[in-house]
Amino acid sequence: MQKPFFWDSTHVDSGQVHPSSLSEQLREDVEEQIVTGAYGPGARLDEVELAAAFNVSRTPAREALIQLGAAGFIEKRQRKGWVVAEIPANRLCEMFEVMAELEAMCARLAARRGTEAEHQAILAAHEACRQACEAKDPDAYFRLNEEFHFAIYNASQNQFLIDQARVLQRRLRPYRRLQLRVRSRIGKSFEEHEAIVKAIMAGDADAASALLKAHVVVQGERFADLVASLEACKRAAQ
Amino acid sequence: MQKPFFWDSTHVDSGQVHPSSLSEQLREDVEEQIVTGAYGPGARLDEVELAAAFNVSRTPAREALIQLGAAGFIEKRQRKGWVVAEIPANRLCEMFEVMAELEAMCARLAARRGTEAEHQAILAAHEACRQACEAKDPDAYFRLNEEFHFAIYNASQNQFLIDQARVLQRRLRPYRRLQLRVRSRIGKSFEEHEAIVKAIMAGDADAASALLKAHVVVQGERFADLVASLEACKRAAQ
DNA sequence: GATGCTATTTCTGTATACAGAGAAGGCCAT
DNA sequence: ATGGCCTTCTCTGTATACAGAAATAGCATC
């Protein structure tokens, strides 16, 4: 291996306060890989392999895996090491159901007590979505859609809720990405956004909440339709 | 220290599948201490001290702390080690707000799709609460009240929601315990339970949801009233 | 040829050694 | 006496060594 070098200058100068240790660094990197789908569900994460890949010892690798495990991204199978969590379809539906409720809560609070600046941020994110929608750019829409939802979270005036929503959103991210394939969804999605934005701006908390809940739930249901093909793909990939 | 002895027989024979490692064991024990309030907010958790207390090396102690940190129970202060999370009052209010929403969701689903057996379990838990209430036994009520709420979670038919609700309930537990001191609260709480149970049994999802939300929110508000004294107590204890 | 027993290897949890960075405390100078 | 600097000590992150248990494979026996 090598002498413990602690963080080299490539990391200290980043704007982030975070990555003060190799384990943190590793956790972030691997989490990103999982969230973007680079490590698919069921992928093995061997601690010694991981350590070798990052040129560190087993200790930080282990610590990173432990953290990812605690966050639910990976799970430890007895005597089989860590694997990226394979969330069964029904569990995913449950997660979408909860996500819908959290987002609905965000929308309600955003309508009721979001600041003018936060409302403007929602509008701006919405307009960005419009452009991606009109340009029929699914990748851009996927990204901007997330920002739109984040803008709503941010207007809730409840930091804990914001954190929870973002965490769950992140866990669902690799699965939501699948929905890109359903092209017609984008237009529908944008229309729904439009109604949600109107309700929030009008201060109609109940409408905003109901509309956003339906918006997310329909994603979950659309997703459920895709589950079968996902399972098939996964089996084919193995 | 001693030779690595792995789990001694005191742990394997427990019904649990879990505590296959010292770090797990440690995590559970320390979490329990935090949740019951034995380690109050701000308490330092030194990894070498902890290791010594459990007669293990730093490694499992570290791993336990990392897990607790990932779960939000403790936080790492730079150059100051781990301390039990000191959740500011406003953050706690936010957490109660989210808790209320999750529980309301549980109640709605319990009313809508809880099984007969699950409804009976709710009734049974409610009756147990009644006895503790009539016996004016705050400790028993505190415990049975939790079971009542758990019974509602369990009737939601959404395992992910159940898990999330339990996790958040657990994080809030040390703070809810404070409310024991407000004696008059117990009778009120029981009355609210009564209404909630009626709504769930009647299948009135909206009423069940609204009532449970109000029930939790009021706890949060009551709690907020206590915050000042808590802060005072904490400072006095230091 | 199949099955069971044993030996070896691998895997994972734990202990320990080590090194660098901060903090603390003492010393010198002004 | 006080402020700045240097020395030491502690604290924490990382590497590595080690040991026990399970998996695997090879061998022998039926």
Coordinates of C-alpha atoms (C1' of nucleotides) in Angstrom, one line a residue:
Chain A
M1 CA 0.0 0.0 0.0
Q2 CA 1.5 3.3 1.0
K3 CA 2.2 5.5 4.0
P4 CA -0.8 7.1 5.5
F5 CA -0.8 10.4 3.6
F6 CA -4.0 11.8 5.0
W7 CA -5.8 14.1 2.7
D8 CA -3.7 15.4 -0.1
S9 CA -4.3 18.9 -1.4
T10 CA -6.8 17.8 -4.1
H11 CA -9.4 17.6 -1.4
V12 CA -8.7 20.4 1.1
D13 CA -9.1 23.1 -1.5
S14 CA -12.6 21.9 -2.5
G15 CA -15.3 24.1 -1.3
Q16 CA -16.8 21.3 0.8
V17 CA -16.1 21.1 4.5
H18 CA -16.8 17.4 4.4
P19 CA -14.3 15.0 3.1
S20 CA -11.8 15.1 6.0
S21 CA -11.2 11.4 5.9
L22 CA -10.7 8.6 3.5
S23 CA -13.8 6.8 4.8
E24 CA -16.0 9.9 4.2
Q25 CA -14.5 10.3 0.8
L26 CA -15.1 6.7 -0.1
R27 CA -18.6 6.8 1.3
E28 CA -19.5 9.7 -0.9
D29 CA -17.9 8.2 -4.0
V30 CA -19.5 4.9 -3.6
E31 CA -22.9 6.4 -2.7
E32 CA -22.7 8.5 -5.9
Q33 CA -22.0 5.4 -7.9
I34 CA -25.0 3.6 -6.4
V35 CA -27.3 6.6 -6.8
T36 CA -26.3 7.1 -10.4
G37 CA -26.8 3.4 -11.0
A38 CA -23.2 2.6 -11.8
Y39 CA -23.5 -0.1 -9.1
G40 CA -26.8 -1.7 -9.8
P41 CA -28.9 -3.5 -7.2
G42 CA -27.3 -6.7 -6.1
A43 CA -23.8 -5.6 -7.1
R44 CA -21.2 -7.0 -4.6
L45 CA -19.0 -4.5 -2.8
D46 CA -16.1 -6.4 -1.4
E47 CA -14.2 -4.4 1.2
V48 CA -10.8 -5.6 0.1
E49 CA -11.6 -5.0 -3.5
L50 CA -12.9 -1.5 -2.7
A51 CA -9.9 -0.8 -0.6
A52 CA -7.6 -1.9 -3.4
A53 CA -9.5 0.2 -6.0
F54 CA -9.0 3.3 -3.9
N55 CA -5.6 2.4 -2.8
V56 CA -6.4 2.5 0.9
S57 CA -6.5 -0.2 3.6
R58 CA -9.5 -2.2 4.6
T59 CA -10.3 0.1 7.6
P60 CA -11.6 3.2 5.7
A61 CA -13.3 0.9 3.2
R62 CA -15.1 -1.0 6.0
E63 CA -16.1 2.3 7.6
A64 CA -17.6 3.6 4.4
L65 CA -19.5 0.4 3.9
I66 CA -20.9 0.5 7.4
Q67 CA -22.1 4.0 6.8
L68 CA -23.7 3.1 3.5
G69 CA -25.3 0.2 5.3
A70 CA -26.7 2.3 8.0
A71 CA -28.2 4.6 5.4
G72 CA -29.9 1.7 3.7
F73 CA -28.0 1.8 0.4
I74 CA -26.3 -1.5 0.9
E75 CA -26.9 -4.5 3.1
K76 CA -24.7 -7.1 4.5
R77 CA -25.6 -10.7 3.6
Q78 CA -24.3 -13.2 6.0
R79 CA -21.0 -14.6 4.8
K80 CA -21.5 -12.9 1.4
G81 CA -20.2 -9.4 2.1
W82 CA -22.0 -6.2 1.2
V83 CA -24.3 -5.9 -1.8
V84 CA -26.2 -2.9 -3.1
A85 CA -29.7 -3.2 -1.7
E86 CA -32.0 -5.0 -3.9
I87 CA -35.3 -3.4 -3.0
P88 CA -38.2 -5.6 -3.9
A89 CA -40.9 -4.1 -6.0
N90 CA -43.5 -3.9 -3.3
R91 CA -41.0 -2.2 -1.0
L92 CA -40.3 0.4 -3.6
C93 CA -44.0 1.1 -4.0
E94 CA -44.2 1.6 -0.3
M95 CA -41.3 4.0 -0.5
F96 CA -42.9 5.9 -3.2
E97 CA -46.1 6.1 -1.1
V98 CA -44.1 7.6 1.7
M99 CA -42.2 9.9 -0.6
A100 CA -45.6 11.1 -1.9
E101 CA -46.7 12.0 1.5
L102 CA -43.5 13.8 2.4
E103 CA -43.6 15.8 -0.8
A104 CA -47.2 16.6 -0.3
M105 CA -46.3 18.0 3.1
C106 CA -43.6 20.1 1.5
A107 CA -46.1 21.5 -1.0
R108 CA -48.6 22.3 1.7
L109 CA -46.0 24.1 3.8
A110 CA -44.5 25.8 0.7
A111 CA -48.0 27.1 -0.2
R112 CA -48.7 28.2 3.4
R113 CA -45.5 29.7 4.5
G114 CA -42.9 29.8 1.7
T115 CA -41.2 33.1 1.3
E116 CA -41.4 35.2 -1.8
A117 CA -37.8 34.4 -2.7
E118 CA -38.5 30.6 -2.3
H119 CA -41.6 30.9 -4.5
Q120 CA -39.6 32.7 -7.1
A121 CA -37.0 29.9 -7.0
I122 CA -39.8 27.3 -7.6
L123 CA -41.0 29.4 -10.6
A124 CA -37.5 29.6 -11.9
A125 CA -37.0 25.8 -11.6
H126 CA -40.3 25.3 -13.3
E127 CA -39.4 27.5 -16.2
A128 CA -36.1 25.6 -16.6
C129 CA -38.2 22.4 -16.7
R130 CA -40.3 23.9 -19.4
Q131 CA -37.3 24.5 -21.6
A132 CA -36.1 20.9 -21.2
C133 CA -39.6 19.7 -21.8
E134 CA -39.9 21.7 -25.0
A135 CA -36.5 20.6 -26.1
K136 CA -37.5 17.0 -25.5
D137 CA -34.3 16.4 -23.5
P138 CA -35.0 13.7 -21.1
D139 CA -31.7 13.8 -19.3
A140 CA -31.9 17.5 -18.7
Y141 CA -35.5 17.2 -17.7
F142 CA -34.6 14.5 -15.2
R143 CA -32.0 16.7 -13.6
L144 CA -34.2 19.9 -13.7
N145 CA -37.2 18.0 -12.4
E146 CA -35.2 17.1 -9.3
E147 CA -34.3 20.7 -8.8
F148 CA -37.9 21.7 -9.2
H149 CA -38.9 19.2 -6.4
F150 CA -36.0 20.4 -4.3
A151 CA -37.2 24.0 -4.7
I152 CA -40.5 22.9 -3.2
Y153 CA -38.8 21.1 -0.3
N154 CA -36.8 24.2 0.4
A155 CA -39.9 26.4 0.6
S156 CA -41.3 24.3 3.4
Q157 CA -39.4 26.1 6.2
N158 CA -38.8 22.8 7.8
Q159 CA -35.1 21.8 7.6
F160 CA -35.7 18.3 9.0
L161 CA -38.4 17.7 6.4
I162 CA -36.1 19.0 3.7
D163 CA -33.4 16.6 4.8
Q164 CA -35.7 13.6 5.0
A165 CA -37.2 14.3 1.6
R166 CA -33.8 14.7 0.0
V167 CA -32.5 11.5 1.6
L168 CA -35.5 9.5 0.4
Q169 CA -35.4 11.1 -3.0
R170 CA -31.8 10.0 -3.3
R171 CA -32.5 6.5 -2.3
L172 CA -35.2 6.3 -5.0
R173 CA -33.1 8.1 -7.6
P174 CA -31.7 5.0 -9.3
Y175 CA -35.2 3.7 -9.8
R176 CA -36.7 6.9 -10.9
R177 CA -34.1 7.1 -13.6
L178 CA -35.8 4.2 -15.3
Q179 CA -38.8 6.3 -16.0
L180 CA -36.8 8.3 -18.5
R181 CA -37.5 5.6 -20.9
V182 CA -41.2 6.4 -20.9
R183 CA -41.0 9.4 -23.2
S184 CA -44.6 10.5 -23.0
R185 CA -44.3 10.9 -19.3
I186 CA -42.3 14.1 -19.6
G187 CA -45.1 16.2 -21.0
K188 CA -47.6 14.8 -18.5
S189 CA -45.1 15.5 -15.7
F190 CA -44.7 19.1 -16.8
E191 CA -48.4 19.6 -17.0
E192 CA -48.7 18.4 -13.4
H193 CA -45.9 20.7 -12.3
E194 CA -47.8 23.6 -13.8
A195 CA -50.9 22.8 -11.7
I196 CA -48.7 22.4 -8.6
V197 CA -47.0 25.7 -9.2
K198 CA -50.3 27.5 -9.6
A199 CA -51.6 26.1 -6.4
I200 CA -48.5 27.0 -4.4
M201 CA -48.4 30.5 -5.8
A202 CA -52.1 30.9 -5.0
G203 CA -51.4 29.8 -1.4
D204 CA -53.9 26.9 -1.9
A205 CA -52.2 24.5 0.5
D206 CA -54.7 21.7 0.2
A207 CA -54.6 21.7 -3.6
A208 CA -50.9 21.9 -3.8
S209 CA -50.6 19.0 -1.4
A210 CA -53.1 16.8 -3.2
L211 CA -51.6 17.6 -6.6
L212 CA -48.1 16.9 -5.6
K213 CA -49.1 13.7 -3.9
A214 CA -50.8 12.5 -7.0
H215 CA -47.8 13.5 -9.0
V216 CA -45.5 11.3 -7.0
V217 CA -47.9 8.5 -6.6
V218 CA -48.4 8.3 -10.3
Q219 CA -44.7 8.0 -10.7
G220 CA -44.7 5.2 -8.2
E221 CA -47.4 3.5 -10.2
R222 CA -45.7 4.1 -13.5
F223 CA -42.7 2.7 -11.9
A224 CA -44.5 -0.4 -10.8
D225 CA -45.4 -1.0 -14.4
L226 CA -41.7 -1.0 -15.2
V227 CA -40.8 -3.3 -12.4
A228 CA -41.4 -6.4 -14.4
S229 CA -39.1 -5.3 -17.1
L230 CA -36.5 -4.2 -14.6
E231 CA -36.5 -7.6 -13.0
A232 CA -36.1 -9.1 -16.4
C233 CA -33.2 -6.8 -17.3
K234 CA -31.5 -7.5 -14.0
R235 CA -31.8 -11.2 -14.5
A236 CA -30.5 -10.9 -18.0
A237 CA -27.5 -8.9 -16.8
Q238 CA -26.5 -11.5 -14.3
Chain B
M1 CA -7.2 -6.3 26.8
Q2 CA -8.0 -9.9 26.0
K3 CA -7.9 -12.4 23.2
P4 CA -10.7 -11.9 20.7
F5 CA -13.4 -14.1 22.1
F6 CA -16.2 -13.3 19.6
W7 CA -19.6 -13.7 21.1
D8 CA -19.8 -15.5 24.3
S9 CA -22.8 -17.7 25.0
T10 CA -24.8 -14.9 26.7
H11 CA -25.6 -13.5 23.3
V12 CA -26.0 -16.4 20.9
D13 CA -28.8 -17.9 22.9
S14 CA -30.9 -14.8 22.8
G15 CA -33.8 -15.0 20.4
Q16 CA -32.4 -12.2 18.3
V17 CA -30.6 -12.9 15.0
H18 CA -28.8 -9.7 15.2
P19 CA -25.9 -9.2 17.6
S20 CA -23.3 -11.2 15.7
S21 CA -20.5 -8.7 16.3
L22 CA -19.2 -6.6 19.1
S23 CA -19.9 -3.4 17.1
E24 CA -23.5 -4.3 16.6
Q25 CA -23.8 -5.2 20.2
L26 CA -22.2 -2.0 21.2
R27 CA -24.3 0.1 18.9
E28 CA -27.5 -1.4 20.3
D29 CA -26.4 -0.9 23.9
V30 CA -25.3 2.7 23.4
E31 CA -28.4 3.5 21.3
E32 CA -30.5 2.2 24.1
Q33 CA -28.7 4.3 26.6
I34 CA -29.3 7.4 24.4
V35 CA -32.9 6.6 23.7
T36 CA -33.7 6.1 27.4
G37 CA -31.9 9.3 28.3
A38 CA -29.0 7.7 30.2
Y39 CA -26.7 9.6 27.9
G40 CA -28.2 13.0 27.7
P41 CA -27.8 15.4 24.8
G42 CA -24.3 16.8 24.6
A43 CA -22.8 13.8 26.5
R44 CA -19.4 12.9 25.2
L45 CA -18.8 9.4 23.8
D46 CA -15.1 8.9 23.7
E47 CA -14.2 5.9 21.6
V48 CA -11.4 4.8 23.8
E49 CA -13.4 5.2 27.0
L50 CA -16.3 3.3 25.4
A51 CA -14.0 0.6 24.3
A52 CA -12.6 0.3 27.8
A53 CA -16.0 0.2 29.3
F54 CA -17.0 -2.7 27.1
N55 CA -13.6 -4.3 27.3
V56 CA -13.0 -4.3 23.6
S57 CA -10.6 -2.5 21.3
R58 CA -11.2 0.8 19.6
T59 CA -12.3 -0.8 16.3
P60 CA -15.7 -2.1 17.3
A61 CA -16.3 1.0 19.4
R62 CA -15.5 3.2 16.4
E63 CA -17.8 1.2 14.2
A64 CA -20.6 1.4 16.6
L65 CA -20.2 5.2 16.9
I66 CA -20.1 5.5 13.1
Q67 CA -23.4 3.7 12.8
L68 CA -25.0 5.8 15.5
G69 CA -23.7 8.9 13.8
A70 CA -25.2 7.8 10.5
A71 CA -28.5 7.3 12.2
G72 CA -28.4 10.8 13.6
F73 CA -28.2 9.9 17.3
I74 CA -24.7 11.3 17.7
E75 CA -22.6 13.7 15.8
K76 CA -18.9 14.2 15.4
R77 CA -17.6 17.6 16.5
Q78 CA -14.3 18.4 14.9
R79 CA -11.5 17.5 17.2
K80 CA -14.0 17.0 20.0
G81 CA -15.0 13.4 19.4
W82 CA -18.6 12.1 19.3
V83 CA -21.4 13.7 21.4
V84 CA -25.0 12.8 21.7
A85 CA -26.8 15.0 19.3
E86 CA -28.0 18.2 20.8
I87 CA -31.1 18.8 18.8
P88 CA -32.1 22.5 19.0
A89 CA -35.6 23.2 20.0
N90 CA -36.7 24.5 16.6
R91 CA -35.3 21.4 15.0
L92 CA -37.3 19.2 17.5
C93 CA -40.4 21.1 16.6
E94 CA -39.7 20.3 12.9
M95 CA -39.2 16.7 13.8
F96 CA -42.5 16.5 15.6
E97 CA -44.2 18.1 12.6
V98 CA -42.8 15.4 10.4
M99 CA -43.7 12.7 12.9
A100 CA -47.2 14.0 13.0
E101 CA -47.5 13.7 9.2
L102 CA -46.1 10.2 9.2
E103 CA -48.4 9.0 12.0
A104 CA -51.3 10.7 10.3
M105 CA -50.5 8.7 7.2
C106 CA -50.3 5.5 9.3
A107 CA -53.7 6.3 10.7
R108 CA -55.2 6.9 7.3
L109 CA -53.9 3.7 6.0
A110 CA -54.8 1.8 9.1
A111 CA -58.4 3.0 8.7
R112 CA -58.5 2.2 5.1
R113 CA -56.8 -1.1 4.8
G114 CA -55.9 -2.4 8.3
T115 CA -56.8 -6.1 8.8
E116 CA -59.3 -7.2 11.4
A117 CA -56.5 -8.6 13.5
E118 CA -54.6 -5.4 13.3
H119 CA -57.6 -3.4 14.4
Q120 CA -58.1 -5.8 17.3
A121 CA -54.4 -5.2 18.3
I122 CA -55.1 -1.4 18.3
L123 CA -58.1 -1.9 20.5
A124 CA -56.1 -4.1 22.8
A125 CA -53.3 -1.6 23.1
H126 CA -55.9 1.1 23.7
E127 CA -57.5 -0.8 26.5
A128 CA -54.1 -1.3 28.1
C129 CA -53.6 2.4 28.0
R130 CA -57.0 2.9 29.6
Q131 CA -55.9 0.9 32.6
A132 CA -52.6 2.7 33.0
C133 CA -54.5 6.0 32.7
E134 CA -57.0 5.0 35.3
A135 CA -54.2 3.8 37.6
K136 CA -52.5 7.1 37.0
D137 CA -49.3 5.4 36.3
P138 CA -47.3 7.7 34.0
D139 CA -44.4 5.3 33.4
A140 CA -46.7 2.5 32.4
Y141 CA -48.8 4.9 30.3
F142 CA -45.6 6.1 28.5
R143 CA -44.7 2.6 27.5
L144 CA -48.2 1.5 26.6
N145 CA -48.8 4.7 24.7
E146 CA -45.9 3.8 22.5
E147 CA -47.3 0.3 21.9
F148 CA -50.6 1.9 21.0
H149 CA -48.9 4.1 18.4
F150 CA -46.9 1.1 17.1
A151 CA -50.1 -0.8 16.7
I152 CA -51.4 1.9 14.4
Y153 CA -48.2 1.9 12.4
N154 CA -48.4 -1.8 12.1
A155 CA -51.9 -1.6 10.6
S156 CA -50.7 0.6 7.7
Q157 CA -49.7 -2.3 5.5
N158 CA -46.6 -0.3 4.6
Q159 CA -43.5 -1.8 6.1
F160 CA -41.3 1.0 4.9
L161 CA -43.6 3.5 6.6
I162 CA -43.6 1.4 9.7
D163 CA -39.9 1.4 9.8
Q164 CA -39.6 5.1 9.2
A165 CA -42.2 5.9 11.9
R166 CA -40.5 3.7 14.4
V167 CA -37.0 5.2 13.7
L168 CA -38.3 8.7 14.1
Q169 CA -40.3 7.8 17.2
R170 CA -37.1 6.4 18.6
R171 CA -35.1 9.5 17.9
L172 CA -37.8 11.6 19.6
R173 CA -38.2 9.2 22.5
P174 CA -35.8 10.9 25.0
Y175 CA -37.6 14.2 24.5
R176 CA -41.1 12.8 24.7
R177 CA -40.2 11.3 28.0
L178 CA -40.1 14.8 29.4
Q179 CA -43.8 15.1 28.9
L180 CA -44.4 12.6 31.6
R181 CA -44.0 15.4 34.0
V182 CA -47.1 17.1 32.7
R183 CA -49.6 14.9 34.6
S184 CA -52.8 16.3 33.2
R185 CA -51.6 15.4 29.8
I186 CA -52.3 11.7 30.3
G187 CA -56.0 12.0 30.5
K188 CA -56.1 14.3 27.5
S189 CA -53.9 12.0 25.6
F190 CA -56.2 9.0 26.4
E191 CA -59.3 11.0 25.3
E192 CA -57.6 11.7 22.0
H193 CA -56.7 8.1 21.6
E194 CA -60.4 7.2 22.1
A195 CA -61.4 9.4 19.2
I196 CA -58.6 8.1 17.0
V197 CA -59.6 4.5 17.7
K198 CA -63.3 5.3 16.9
A199 CA -62.3 6.8 13.6
I200 CA -60.0 4.0 12.6
M201 CA -62.6 1.3 13.5
A202 CA -65.2 3.2 11.6
G203 CA -62.9 3.3 8.6
D204 CA -63.0 7.0 8.5
A205 CA -59.5 7.6 7.1
D206 CA -59.7 11.4 6.9
A207 CA -60.9 11.8 10.5
A208 CA -58.3 9.2 11.8
S209 CA -55.6 11.0 10.0
A210 CA -56.6 14.5 11.2
L211 CA -57.1 13.4 14.7
L212 CA -53.7 11.6 15.0
K213 CA -51.9 14.5 13.4
A214 CA -53.4 16.9 15.9
H215 CA -52.6 14.4 18.7
V216 CA -48.9 14.4 17.8
V217 CA -48.7 18.1 16.9
V218 CA -50.1 19.0 20.3
Q219 CA -47.4 16.8 21.8
G220 CA -44.8 18.8 19.9
E221 CA -46.3 22.0 21.1
R222 CA -46.5 20.9 24.6
F223 CA -43.0 19.9 24.2
A224 CA -42.0 23.3 23.0
D225 CA -43.4 24.7 26.2
L226 CA -41.0 22.4 28.1
V227 CA -38.0 23.3 26.0
A228 CA -37.1 26.3 28.1
S229 CA -37.0 24.2 31.3
L230 CA -35.1 21.4 29.5
E231 CA -32.4 23.9 28.4
A232 CA -32.3 25.1 32.0
C233 CA -32.0 21.6 33.4
K234 CA -29.3 20.7 30.9
R235 CA -27.2 23.8 31.8
A236 CA -27.7 23.0 35.5
A237 CA -26.5 19.4 35.0
Q238 CA -23.3 20.5 33.3
Chain C
dG1 C1' -19.6 -43.2 -8.6
dA2 C1' -21.4 -41.0 -4.6
dT3 C1' -21.0 -39.5 0.0
dG4 C1' -18.7 -38.2 4.1
dC5 C1' -14.7 -36.5 6.5
dT6 C1' -10.7 -33.6 6.7
dA7 C1' -7.5 -30.1 5.3
dT8 C1' -6.8 -25.7 3.3
dT9 C1' -8.1 -21.4 2.0
dT10 C1' -10.7 -17.3 2.3
dC11 C1' -13.3 -14.1 4.6
dT12 C1' -14.5 -11.1 8.3
dG13 C1' -14.3 -9.2 12.8
dT14 C1' -11.1 -7.5 16.2
dA15 C1' -6.8 -5.9 18.2
dT16 C1' -2.9 -3.2 17.9
dA17 C1' 0.7 -0.3 16.0
dC18 C1' 1.7 4.0 14.0
dA19 C1' 1.8 8.7 12.3
dG20 C1' 0.2 13.3 11.7
dA21 C1' -2.4 17.1 13.3
dG22 C1' -4.2 19.9 17.1
dA23 C1' -4.4 21.2 21.7
dA24 C1' -2.2 22.3 25.9
dG25 C1' 1.3 23.9 28.6
dG26 C1' 5.6 25.8 29.6
dC27 C1' 9.3 29.0 28.6
dC28 C1' 11.4 33.0 27.0
dA29 C1' 11.4 37.7 25.7
dT30 C1' 9.6 42.2 25.8
Chain D
dA1 C1' 2.9 40.3 33.8
dT2 C1' 1.7 39.1 29.3
dG3 C1' 2.1 37.7 24.7
dG4 C1' 4.2 34.7 21.4
dC5 C1' 6.7 30.6 20.3
dC6 C1' 8.2 26.0 20.9
dT7 C1' 7.7 21.4 22.9
dT8 C1' 5.0 17.7 24.3
dC9 C1' 1.0 15.1 24.7
dT10 C1' -3.3 13.5 23.2
dC11 C1' -6.5 12.3 19.9
dT12 C1' -8.0 10.3 15.7
dG13 C1' -7.6 8.2 11.2
dT14 C1' -5.2 4.6 8.8
dA15 C1' -2.6 0.4 8.2
dT16 C1' -1.7 -4.1 9.4
dA17 C1' -1.5 -8.3 12.0
dC18 C1' -4.2 -12.0 13.7
dA19 C1' -7.6 -15.4 14.8
dG20 C1' -11.7 -17.9 14.4
dA21 C1' -15.3 -19.6 11.5
dA22 C1' -17.3 -20.9 7.2
dA23 C1' -16.8 -22.4 2.6
dT24 C1' -14.4 -25.2 -0.6
dA25 C1' -12.0 -28.7 -2.3
dG26 C1' -9.6 -32.9 -2.1
dC27 C1' -9.2 -37.4 -0.5
dA28 C1' -10.7 -41.7 1.1
dT29 C1' -14.1 -45.0 1.9
dC30 C1' -18.3 -47.4 1.1

